[in-house]
Amino acid sequence: MRIPAHSVCTAIRDDIVAGVYERGSRLTEELLARRYGVSRVPVREALRTLEAEGFVVTRRHAGACVAEPTEQEGADLLEMRMLLEPLGASRAAQRRTEAHLKVLRGLVRLGQERARRGNSEDLRSLGGWFHETLAQASGSAAMTSMLTQLRHKIAWMYAVEAPANPVESWAEHGAIVDAVARGDNERARALTALHTERATVAHRLRFTGGGERPDRVRNSQHPVNMTSLRH
């Protein structure tokens, strides 16, 4: 069964973000096709998409390589997120559906429960799900896509320290949802701006300029789940 190009793209992007492919390393179509069990056609399409997103660059005599973003580019990403997330929350207050609210409230309940227990790994994934749902509630496919790309690239470039007070952090999530539920777009914007600003302080660059350009690929900590790619 042929795997859709967008699924191959997701798999390669996830491995880049996870550090399976190091910055500057070559991405040959043959190697990738063999790794993900597909033909070279969806790999070629995926590499074009990833180049447009900034994860891949094409170099003369080398072909497709993992990009090597600078510190300034990383700072720009954080600044863009600080501008877009509050706007998305403001739009969500005007356009959210009851289904969005149900998911957001459920995530806040889970987040607050996990925060009290001190389960940081659960909190990280729940936080990502929360912000993804909030972006979707904006009713803008373009904004949702942009914020998703930003989250992927920021996760690739930055390590994030766990919040000093996770209970307080999830209380902020809850306040944002309350504002969205009331349709108070200005409060939703202000609360999200403050929350994003506080979260940004916890980001630390994973790398600083320069470095070699290895051709090797690290072993992924988790095997590629080809079943999930096929559905």
Coordinates of N, CA and C in Angstrom, one line a residue:
M1 N 0.8 -1.2 0.0 CA 0.0 0.0 0.0 C 0.9 1.2 0.0
R2 N 0.6 2.2 -0.9 CA 1.4 3.4 -1.0 C 1.1 4.3 0.1
I3 N 2.2 4.8 0.8 CA 2.0 5.7 1.9 C 1.9 7.1 1.4
P4 N 0.9 7.9 1.8 CA 0.8 9.3 1.2 C 2.0 10.1 1.5
A5 N 2.3 11.0 0.6 CA 3.5 11.8 0.8 C 3.5 12.6 2.1
H6 N 2.3 13.1 2.5 CA 2.3 13.9 3.7 C 2.6 13.1 5.0
S7 N 2.4 11.8 4.9 CA 2.7 10.9 6.1 C 4.2 10.7 6.1
V8 N 4.9 10.6 4.9 CA 6.3 10.4 4.9 C 6.9 11.7 5.4
C9 N 6.4 12.9 5.0 CA 6.8 14.2 5.4 C 6.8 14.3 6.9
T10 N 5.7 13.9 7.5 CA 5.6 13.9 9.0 C 6.6 13.1 9.7
A11 N 6.9 11.9 9.1 CA 7.9 11.0 9.7 C 9.3 11.6 9.6
I12 N 9.6 12.1 8.5 CA 11.0 12.7 8.3 C 11.1 14.0 9.2
R13 N 10.1 14.8 9.3 CA 10.1 16.0 10.1 C 10.2 15.6 11.6
D14 N 9.5 14.6 12.0 CA 9.6 14.2 13.4 C 11.0 13.7 13.8
D15 N 11.6 13.0 12.8 CA 13.0 12.5 13.1 C 14.0 13.6 13.1
I16 N 13.8 14.6 12.2 CA 14.6 15.8 12.3 C 14.5 16.5 13.6
V17 N 13.3 16.7 14.1 CA 13.1 17.4 15.3 C 13.7 16.6 16.5
A18 N 13.6 15.3 16.4 CA 14.1 14.4 17.5 C 15.6 14.3 17.4
G19 N 16.2 14.8 16.4 CA 17.7 14.7 16.3 C 18.2 13.4 15.7
V20 N 17.3 12.6 15.1 CA 17.8 11.4 14.4 C 18.7 11.8 13.2
Y21 N 18.3 12.8 12.5 CA 19.1 13.4 11.4 C 19.8 14.6 11.9
E22 N 21.1 14.7 12.0 CA 21.8 15.8 12.6 C 21.8 17.0 11.6
R23 N 21.9 18.2 12.2 CA 22.0 19.4 11.4 C 23.1 19.3 10.4
G24 N 22.8 19.6 9.2 CA 23.8 19.6 8.1 C 24.0 18.3 7.4
S25 N 23.4 17.2 8.0 CA 23.6 15.9 7.4 C 22.8 15.7 6.1
R26 N 23.3 14.9 5.2 CA 22.6 14.7 3.9 C 21.4 13.8 4.1
L27 N 20.4 14.1 3.2 CA 19.2 13.3 3.2 C 19.0 12.8 1.8
T28 N 19.5 11.6 1.6 CA 19.4 11.0 0.2 C 18.0 10.3 0.1
E29 N 17.5 10.4 -1.1 CA 16.2 9.9 -1.4 C 16.2 8.3 -1.2
E30 N 17.3 7.7 -1.6 CA 17.4 6.3 -1.5 C 17.4 5.8 -0.1
L31 N 18.2 6.5 0.8 CA 18.2 6.1 2.2 C 16.9 6.3 2.8
L32 N 16.2 7.4 2.6 CA 14.9 7.7 3.2 C 13.9 6.7 2.7
A33 N 13.9 6.4 1.4 CA 12.9 5.5 0.9 C 13.0 4.2 1.5
R34 N 14.3 3.7 1.7 CA 14.5 2.4 2.4 C 14.1 2.5 3.8
R35 N 14.4 3.5 4.5 CA 14.1 3.6 5.9 C 12.6 3.6 6.2
Y36 N 11.8 4.3 5.4 CA 10.4 4.4 5.6 C 9.5 3.4 4.8
G37 N 10.2 2.6 4.0 CA 9.5 1.5 3.2 C 8.6 2.0 2.1
V38 N 9.1 3.1 1.4 CA 8.3 3.7 0.4 C 9.2 3.9 -0.9
S39 N 8.5 4.3 -2.0 CA 9.3 4.6 -3.2 C 9.9 6.0 -3.0
R40 N 10.7 6.4 -4.0 CA 11.4 7.7 -3.9 C 10.5 8.8 -4.2
V41 N 9.4 8.6 -4.8 CA 8.5 9.6 -5.2 C 7.9 10.4 -4.0
P42 N 7.3 9.7 -3.1 CA 6.8 10.5 -1.9 C 7.9 11.1 -1.1
V43 N 9.1 10.5 -1.1 CA 10.2 11.1 -0.4 C 10.6 12.4 -1.0
R44 N 10.7 12.4 -2.4 CA 11.0 13.6 -3.1 C 10.0 14.7 -2.8
E45 N 8.7 14.4 -2.8 CA 7.7 15.3 -2.5 C 7.8 15.9 -1.1
A46 N 8.1 14.9 -0.1 CA 8.3 15.3 1.3 C 9.4 16.3 1.5
L47 N 10.5 16.0 0.8 CA 11.7 16.9 0.9 C 11.4 18.3 0.4
R48 N 10.6 18.4 -0.7 CA 10.2 19.7 -1.2 C 9.4 20.5 -0.1
T49 N 8.5 19.8 0.5 CA 7.7 20.4 1.5 C 8.5 20.9 2.7
L50 N 9.4 20.0 3.1 CA 10.3 20.3 4.3 C 11.3 21.4 4.0
E51 N 11.6 21.6 2.7 CA 12.5 22.7 2.3 C 11.7 24.0 2.4
A52 N 10.4 23.9 2.0 CA 9.6 25.1 2.1 C 9.3 25.5 3.5
E53 N 9.3 24.5 4.4 CA 9.1 24.8 5.9 C 10.4 25.2 6.6
G54 N 11.5 25.1 5.9 CA 12.8 25.5 6.5 C 13.5 24.4 7.3
F55 N 13.1 23.2 7.2 CA 13.8 22.1 7.8 C 14.9 21.5 6.9
V56 N 14.8 21.7 5.7 CA 15.8 21.1 4.7 C 16.3 22.2 3.7
V57 N 17.5 22.1 3.3 CA 18.1 23.0 2.3 C 18.7 22.1 1.2
T58 N 18.7 22.6 0.0 CA 19.4 21.9 -1.1 C 20.7 22.6 -1.3
R59 N 21.8 21.8 -1.3 CA 23.2 22.4 -1.5 C 23.8 21.8 -2.8
R60 N 24.5 22.7 -3.4 CA 25.1 22.3 -4.7 C 26.1 21.1 -4.4
H61 N 26.1 20.1 -5.2 CA 27.0 18.9 -5.1 C 26.6 18.0 -3.9
A62 N 25.7 18.4 -3.0 CA 25.3 17.6 -1.9 C 23.9 17.2 -1.9
G63 N 23.0 18.0 -2.5 CA 21.6 17.6 -2.6 C 20.9 18.1 -1.3
A64 N 19.9 17.4 -0.9 CA 19.1 17.8 0.3 C 19.9 17.5 1.5
C65 N 19.9 18.5 2.4 CA 20.5 18.4 3.7 C 19.6 19.0 4.8
V66 N 19.8 18.5 6.0 CA 19.1 19.1 7.1 C 19.6 20.5 7.3
A67 N 18.7 21.5 7.5 CA 19.0 22.9 7.6 C 19.8 23.1 8.9
E68 N 20.5 24.2 8.9 CA 21.3 24.6 10.1 C 20.9 26.1 10.5
P69 N 19.8 26.2 11.1 CA 19.3 27.6 11.4 C 20.2 28.3 12.4
T70 N 20.3 29.6 12.3 CA 21.1 30.4 13.2 C 20.4 30.7 14.5
E71 N 21.1 31.3 15.5 CA 20.5 31.7 16.7 C 19.5 32.8 16.5
Q72 N 19.8 33.7 15.5 CA 18.9 34.8 15.2 C 17.6 34.2 14.6
E73 N 17.7 33.2 13.8 CA 16.5 32.6 13.2 C 15.6 32.0 14.4
G74 N 16.3 31.4 15.3 CA 15.6 30.8 16.5 C 14.8 31.9 17.3
A75 N 15.5 33.0 17.5 CA 14.9 34.1 18.2 C 13.7 34.7 17.5
D76 N 13.8 34.7 16.1 CA 12.7 35.2 15.3 C 11.5 34.3 15.5
L77 N 11.8 33.0 15.5 CA 10.7 32.0 15.7 C 9.9 32.3 17.0
L78 N 10.6 32.5 18.1 CA 10.0 32.7 19.4 C 9.2 34.0 19.3
E79 N 9.7 35.0 18.6 CA 9.0 36.3 18.5 C 7.8 36.2 17.7
M80 N 7.8 35.4 16.6 CA 6.6 35.2 15.8 C 5.5 34.5 16.6
R81 N 6.0 33.5 17.4 CA 5.0 32.8 18.2 C 4.3 33.7 19.2
M82 N 5.1 34.6 19.8 CA 4.6 35.5 20.8 C 3.6 36.5 20.2
L83 N 3.7 36.7 18.9 CA 2.7 37.6 18.2 C 1.5 36.8 17.8
L84 N 1.7 35.6 17.3 CA 0.6 34.8 16.7 C -0.3 34.1 17.7
E85 N 0.3 33.5 18.7 CA -0.5 32.8 19.7 C -1.6 33.7 20.4
P86 N -1.3 34.9 20.8 CA -2.3 35.8 21.4 C -3.4 36.1 20.3
L87 N -3.0 36.3 19.1 CA -4.0 36.6 18.0 C -4.9 35.4 17.8
G88 N -4.3 34.2 17.8 CA -5.1 33.0 17.7 C -6.1 32.8 18.8
A89 N -5.7 33.1 20.0 CA -6.6 33.0 21.2 C -7.7 34.1 21.1
S90 N -7.4 35.2 20.6 CA -8.4 36.3 20.4 C -9.4 35.8 19.4
R91 N -9.0 35.2 18.3 CA -9.9 34.7 17.3 C -10.7 33.5 17.8
A92 N -10.1 32.7 18.6 CA -10.8 31.6 19.2 C -11.9 32.0 20.1
A93 N -11.8 33.1 20.8 CA -12.8 33.7 21.6 C -14.1 34.0 20.8
Q94 N -13.8 34.3 19.5 CA -14.9 34.8 18.6 C -15.5 33.6 17.8
R95 N -14.7 32.6 17.6 CA -15.0 31.6 16.6 C -15.1 30.1 17.2
R96 N -14.7 29.9 18.4 CA -14.7 28.6 18.9 C -16.0 27.9 18.9
T97 N -16.0 26.6 18.8 CA -17.2 25.8 18.9 C -17.3 25.1 20.3
E98 N -18.5 24.6 20.6 CA -18.6 23.8 21.8 C -17.7 22.6 21.9
A99 N -17.4 22.0 20.7 CA -16.5 20.9 20.7 C -15.1 21.3 21.1
H100 N -14.7 22.5 20.6 CA -13.3 23.0 21.0 C -13.3 23.3 22.5
L101 N -14.3 23.9 23.0 CA -14.4 24.1 24.5 C -14.3 22.9 25.3
K102 N -15.0 21.9 24.8 CA -15.0 20.6 25.6 C -13.6 20.0 25.7
V103 N -12.9 20.0 24.5 CA -11.6 19.5 24.5 C -10.6 20.3 25.4
L104 N -10.7 21.6 25.2 CA -9.8 22.5 26.0 C -10.1 22.4 27.5
R105 N -11.3 22.3 27.9 CA -11.6 22.1 29.3 C -11.1 20.8 29.9
G106 N -11.3 19.8 29.0 CA -10.8 18.4 29.4 C -9.3 18.4 29.6
L107 N -8.6 19.1 28.7 CA -7.1 19.2 28.8 C -6.7 20.0 30.0
V108 N -7.4 21.0 30.3 CA -7.1 21.8 31.5 C -7.2 20.9 32.8
R109 N -8.3 20.2 32.8 CA -8.6 19.3 34.0 C -7.4 18.3 34.1
L110 N -7.1 17.7 33.0 CA -6.0 16.7 33.0 C -4.6 17.4 33.4
G111 N -4.4 18.5 32.8 CA -3.1 19.2 33.1 C -3.0 19.6 34.6
Q112 N -4.1 20.1 35.1 CA -4.1 20.5 36.5 C -3.9 19.3 37.4
E113 N -4.5 18.2 37.1 CA -4.3 16.9 37.8 C -2.9 16.4 37.8
R114 N -2.3 16.4 36.6 CA -0.9 15.9 36.4 C 0.0 16.9 37.1
A115 N -0.3 18.2 37.0 CA 0.6 19.2 37.6 C 0.7 19.0 39.1
R116 N -0.4 18.7 39.8 CA -0.4 18.4 41.2 C 0.4 17.1 41.5
R117 N 0.4 16.2 40.6 CA 1.2 14.9 40.8 C 2.6 15.1 40.4
G118 N 3.0 16.1 39.7 CA 4.3 16.4 39.3 C 4.8 15.5 38.1
N119 N 3.9 15.1 37.2 CA 4.3 14.3 36.0 C 4.6 15.2 34.9
S120 N 5.9 15.5 34.7 CA 6.3 16.5 33.7 C 6.2 16.1 32.3
E121 N 6.4 14.8 32.0 CA 6.3 14.3 30.7 C 4.9 14.4 30.2
D122 N 3.9 14.0 31.0 CA 2.5 14.1 30.6 C 2.2 15.6 30.3
L123 N 2.7 16.5 31.2 CA 2.4 17.9 31.0 C 2.9 18.5 29.7
R124 N 4.0 18.0 29.3 CA 4.6 18.5 28.0 C 3.7 18.2 26.8
S125 N 3.3 16.9 26.8 CA 2.4 16.5 25.7 C 1.0 17.2 25.8
L126 N 0.5 17.3 27.0 CA -0.8 17.9 27.2 C -0.8 19.4 26.8
G127 N 0.4 20.1 27.1 CA 0.5 21.5 26.8 C 0.5 21.6 25.3
G128 N 1.2 20.8 24.5 CA 1.2 20.8 23.1 C -0.2 20.6 22.5
W129 N -0.9 19.7 23.1 CA -2.3 19.4 22.6 C -3.2 20.6 22.9
F130 N -3.0 21.2 24.0 CA -3.8 22.4 24.4 C -3.6 23.5 23.4
H131 N -2.4 23.8 23.1 CA -2.1 25.0 22.2 C -2.5 24.7 20.8
E132 N -2.4 23.4 20.4 CA -2.8 23.0 19.0 C -4.3 23.2 18.9
T133 N -5.1 22.7 20.0 CA -6.5 22.9 19.9 C -7.0 24.3 20.0
L134 N -6.3 25.1 20.8 CA -6.6 26.6 20.8 C -6.4 27.2 19.5
A135 N -5.3 26.8 18.7 CA -5.1 27.3 17.4 C -6.2 26.9 16.4
Q136 N -6.6 25.7 16.5 CA -7.7 25.2 15.7 C -9.0 25.9 16.0
A137 N -9.2 26.3 17.2 CA -10.4 27.1 17.6 C -10.5 28.4 17.0
S138 N -9.3 28.9 16.5 CA -9.3 30.3 15.9 C -10.1 30.3 14.6
G139 N -10.4 29.1 14.0 CA -11.2 29.0 12.8 C -10.4 29.4 11.5
S140 N -9.1 29.5 11.7 CA -8.2 29.9 10.6 C -7.3 28.8 10.3
A141 N -7.4 28.1 9.1 CA -6.5 27.0 8.7 C -5.1 27.5 8.5
A142 N -5.0 28.8 8.0 CA -3.7 29.3 7.7 C -2.9 29.6 9.1
M143 N -3.6 30.1 10.0 CA -3.0 30.4 11.3 C -2.7 29.1 12.0
T144 N -3.5 28.1 12.0 CA -3.3 26.8 12.6 C -2.0 26.2 12.0
S145 N -1.9 26.3 10.7 CA -0.7 25.7 10.0 C 0.5 26.4 10.4
M146 N 0.5 27.8 10.4 CA 1.7 28.5 10.8 C 2.1 28.3 12.2
L147 N 1.2 28.2 13.1 CA 1.5 27.9 14.5 C 2.0 26.5 14.7
T148 N 1.5 25.5 13.9 CA 2.0 24.2 14.0 C 3.4 24.1 13.5
Q149 N 3.7 24.8 12.4 CA 5.1 24.9 11.9 C 6.0 25.5 12.9
L150 N 5.6 26.6 13.5 CA 6.4 27.2 14.6 C 6.7 26.3 15.7
R151 N 5.7 25.6 16.2 CA 5.9 24.7 17.3 C 7.0 23.6 17.0
H152 N 6.8 23.0 15.7 CA 7.8 22.0 15.3 C 9.2 22.6 15.3
K153 N 9.4 23.7 14.7 CA 10.7 24.3 14.5 C 11.3 24.7 15.9
I154 N 10.5 25.3 16.7 CA 10.9 25.7 18.1 C 11.3 24.4 18.9
A155 N 10.6 23.4 18.8 CA 10.9 22.1 19.5 C 12.2 21.6 18.9
W156 N 12.5 21.8 17.7 CA 13.8 21.3 17.1 C 15.0 22.1 17.6
M157 N 14.8 23.4 17.7 CA 15.9 24.3 18.0 C 16.1 24.5 19.5
Y158 N 15.0 24.3 20.3 CA 15.1 24.7 21.7 C 14.7 23.5 22.7
A159 N 15.5 23.4 23.8 CA 15.0 22.6 24.9 C 14.3 23.5 25.8
V160 N 13.2 22.9 26.4 CA 12.4 23.8 27.3 C 12.4 23.2 28.7
E161 N 12.8 24.1 29.6 CA 12.8 23.8 31.0 C 11.4 23.6 31.6
A162 N 11.1 22.7 32.4 CA 9.8 22.5 33.0 C 9.5 23.8 33.9
P163 N 8.3 24.2 33.8 CA 7.9 25.4 34.6 C 8.2 25.2 36.1
A164 N 8.7 26.2 36.8 CA 9.0 26.1 38.2 C 7.7 25.8 39.0
N165 N 6.6 26.3 38.6 CA 5.3 26.1 39.2 C 4.3 25.6 38.2
P166 N 4.3 24.3 37.9 CA 3.3 23.8 36.9 C 1.9 24.0 37.2
V167 N 1.5 24.0 38.5 CA 0.1 24.2 38.9 C -0.3 25.6 38.5
E168 N 0.6 26.6 38.7 CA 0.3 28.0 38.3 C 0.2 28.1 36.7
S169 N 1.1 27.4 36.1 CA 1.1 27.4 34.6 C -0.2 26.9 34.1
W170 N -0.8 25.8 34.7 CA -2.0 25.2 34.2 C -3.2 26.1 34.6
A171 N -3.0 26.8 35.7 CA -4.1 27.8 36.1 C -4.2 28.9 35.0
E172 N -3.1 29.2 34.4 CA -3.1 30.2 33.3 C -3.8 29.6 32.1
H173 N -3.6 28.3 31.8 CA -4.3 27.7 30.7 C -5.8 27.8 31.0
G174 N -6.2 27.5 32.2 CA -7.6 27.5 32.6 C -8.2 28.9 32.4
A175 N -7.5 29.9 32.8 CA -8.0 31.3 32.7 C -8.2 31.7 31.2
I176 N -7.3 31.2 30.3 CA -7.4 31.5 28.9 C -8.7 30.8 28.4
V177 N -8.9 29.6 28.8 CA -10.1 28.9 28.3 C -11.4 29.6 28.8
D178 N -11.4 30.1 30.0 CA -12.5 30.8 30.6 C -12.8 32.1 29.7
A179 N -11.8 32.8 29.3 CA -11.9 34.0 28.5 C -12.5 33.6 27.1
V180 N -11.9 32.5 26.6 CA -12.4 32.1 25.3 C -13.9 31.7 25.4
A181 N -14.2 31.0 26.4 CA -15.6 30.5 26.6 C -16.6 31.7 26.7
R182 N -16.1 32.8 27.3 CA -17.0 34.0 27.5 C -17.0 34.9 26.3
G183 N -16.2 34.5 25.3 CA -16.1 35.4 24.1 C -15.4 36.7 24.3
D184 N -14.6 36.7 25.4 CA -13.8 37.9 25.7 C -12.5 37.9 25.0
N185 N -12.5 38.4 23.7 CA -11.3 38.2 22.9 C -10.1 39.0 23.4
E186 N -10.3 40.2 24.0 CA -9.2 41.0 24.5 C -8.5 40.4 25.7
R187 N -9.3 39.8 26.6 CA -8.7 39.1 27.7 C -8.0 37.9 27.3
A188 N -8.6 37.1 26.4 CA -8.0 35.9 25.9 C -6.6 36.3 25.2
R189 N -6.6 37.4 24.5 CA -5.3 37.8 23.9 C -4.3 38.2 24.9
A190 N -4.7 39.0 25.9 CA -3.8 39.4 27.0 C -3.2 38.3 27.8
L191 N -4.1 37.4 28.2 CA -3.7 36.2 29.0 C -2.7 35.3 28.2
T192 N -3.0 35.1 27.0 CA -2.1 34.3 26.2 C -0.8 34.9 25.9
A193 N -0.8 36.2 25.7 CA 0.5 37.0 25.5 C 1.3 36.8 26.8
L194 N 0.8 37.0 28.0 CA 1.5 36.8 29.2 C 2.0 35.4 29.4
H195 N 1.2 34.4 29.1 CA 1.5 33.0 29.2 C 2.7 32.7 28.3
T196 N 2.6 33.1 27.0 CA 3.6 32.8 26.0 C 4.9 33.5 26.4
E197 N 4.9 34.7 26.9 CA 6.1 35.4 27.3 C 6.8 34.7 28.4
R198 N 6.0 34.2 29.4 CA 6.6 33.5 30.5 C 7.2 32.2 30.1
A199 N 6.5 31.5 29.1 CA 7.0 30.2 28.6 C 8.3 30.4 27.8
T200 N 8.4 31.5 27.1 CA 9.6 31.7 26.3 C 10.9 31.8 27.1
V201 N 10.8 32.3 28.3 CA 12.0 32.5 29.1 C 12.6 31.1 29.4
A202 N 11.8 30.1 29.4 CA 12.3 28.7 29.7 C 13.0 28.0 28.5
H203 N 13.1 28.7 27.4 CA 13.6 28.0 26.2 C 15.2 28.2 26.2
R204 N 15.9 27.2 25.9 CA 17.3 27.2 25.8 C 17.7 26.5 24.4
L205 N 18.6 27.3 23.7 CA 19.0 26.7 22.4 C 19.7 25.4 22.6
R206 N 19.4 24.4 21.7 CA 20.1 23.1 21.7 C 21.5 23.2 21.1
F207 N 21.7 24.2 20.3 CA 23.0 24.3 19.6 C 23.3 25.8 19.4
T208 N 24.5 26.1 19.2 CA 25.0 27.5 18.8 C 25.9 27.4 17.6
G209 N 25.6 28.2 16.6 CA 26.2 28.2 15.3 C 27.4 27.3 15.0
G210 N 27.7 27.1 13.8 CA 28.9 26.4 13.3 C 28.6 24.9 13.5
G211 N 29.7 24.2 13.6 CA 29.6 22.7 13.7 C 29.8 22.0 12.4
E212 N 30.1 20.7 12.6 CA 30.4 19.9 11.4 C 29.1 19.5 10.7
R213 N 29.3 18.9 9.5 CA 28.1 18.5 8.7 C 28.2 17.0 8.5
P214 N 27.9 16.2 9.5 CA 28.1 14.7 9.4 C 27.1 14.1 8.4
D215 N 27.5 13.0 7.8 CA 26.6 12.3 6.9 C 25.8 11.2 7.6
R216 N 26.2 10.9 8.9 CA 25.6 9.8 9.6 C 24.3 10.1 10.1
V217 N 23.5 9.1 10.3 CA 22.2 9.2 10.9 C 22.2 8.5 12.3
R218 N 21.7 9.1 13.3 CA 21.6 8.5 14.6 C 20.5 7.4 14.6
N219 N 20.7 6.5 15.5 CA 19.6 5.5 15.7 C 18.5 6.2 16.4
S220 N 17.2 6.1 16.0 CA 16.1 6.7 16.7 C 15.9 5.9 17.9
Q221 N 15.5 6.6 19.0 CA 15.2 5.9 20.3 C 13.9 5.1 20.1
H222 N 13.1 5.4 19.1 CA 11.8 4.7 18.9 C 11.8 4.2 17.5
P223 N 11.4 3.0 17.2 CA 11.3 2.6 15.8 C 10.2 3.3 15.1
V224 N 10.4 3.5 13.8 CA 9.4 4.1 13.0 C 8.1 3.3 13.0
N225 N 7.0 3.9 13.3 CA 5.8 3.2 13.4 C 5.1 3.3 12.0
M226 N 5.4 2.3 11.2 CA 4.9 2.3 9.8 C 3.4 2.0 9.8
T227 N 2.9 1.4 10.9 CA 1.4 1.1 10.9 C 0.7 2.4 11.0
S228 N 1.2 3.4 11.8 CA 0.5 4.6 12.0 C 0.6 5.5 10.8
L229 N 1.7 5.3 10.0 CA 1.9 6.0 8.7 C 0.9 5.6 7.7
R230 N 0.4 4.4 7.8 CA -0.5 3.8 6.8 C -1.9 4.2 7.0
H231 N -2.2 4.8 8.1 CA -3.6 5.1 8.4 C -3.8 6.6 8.6

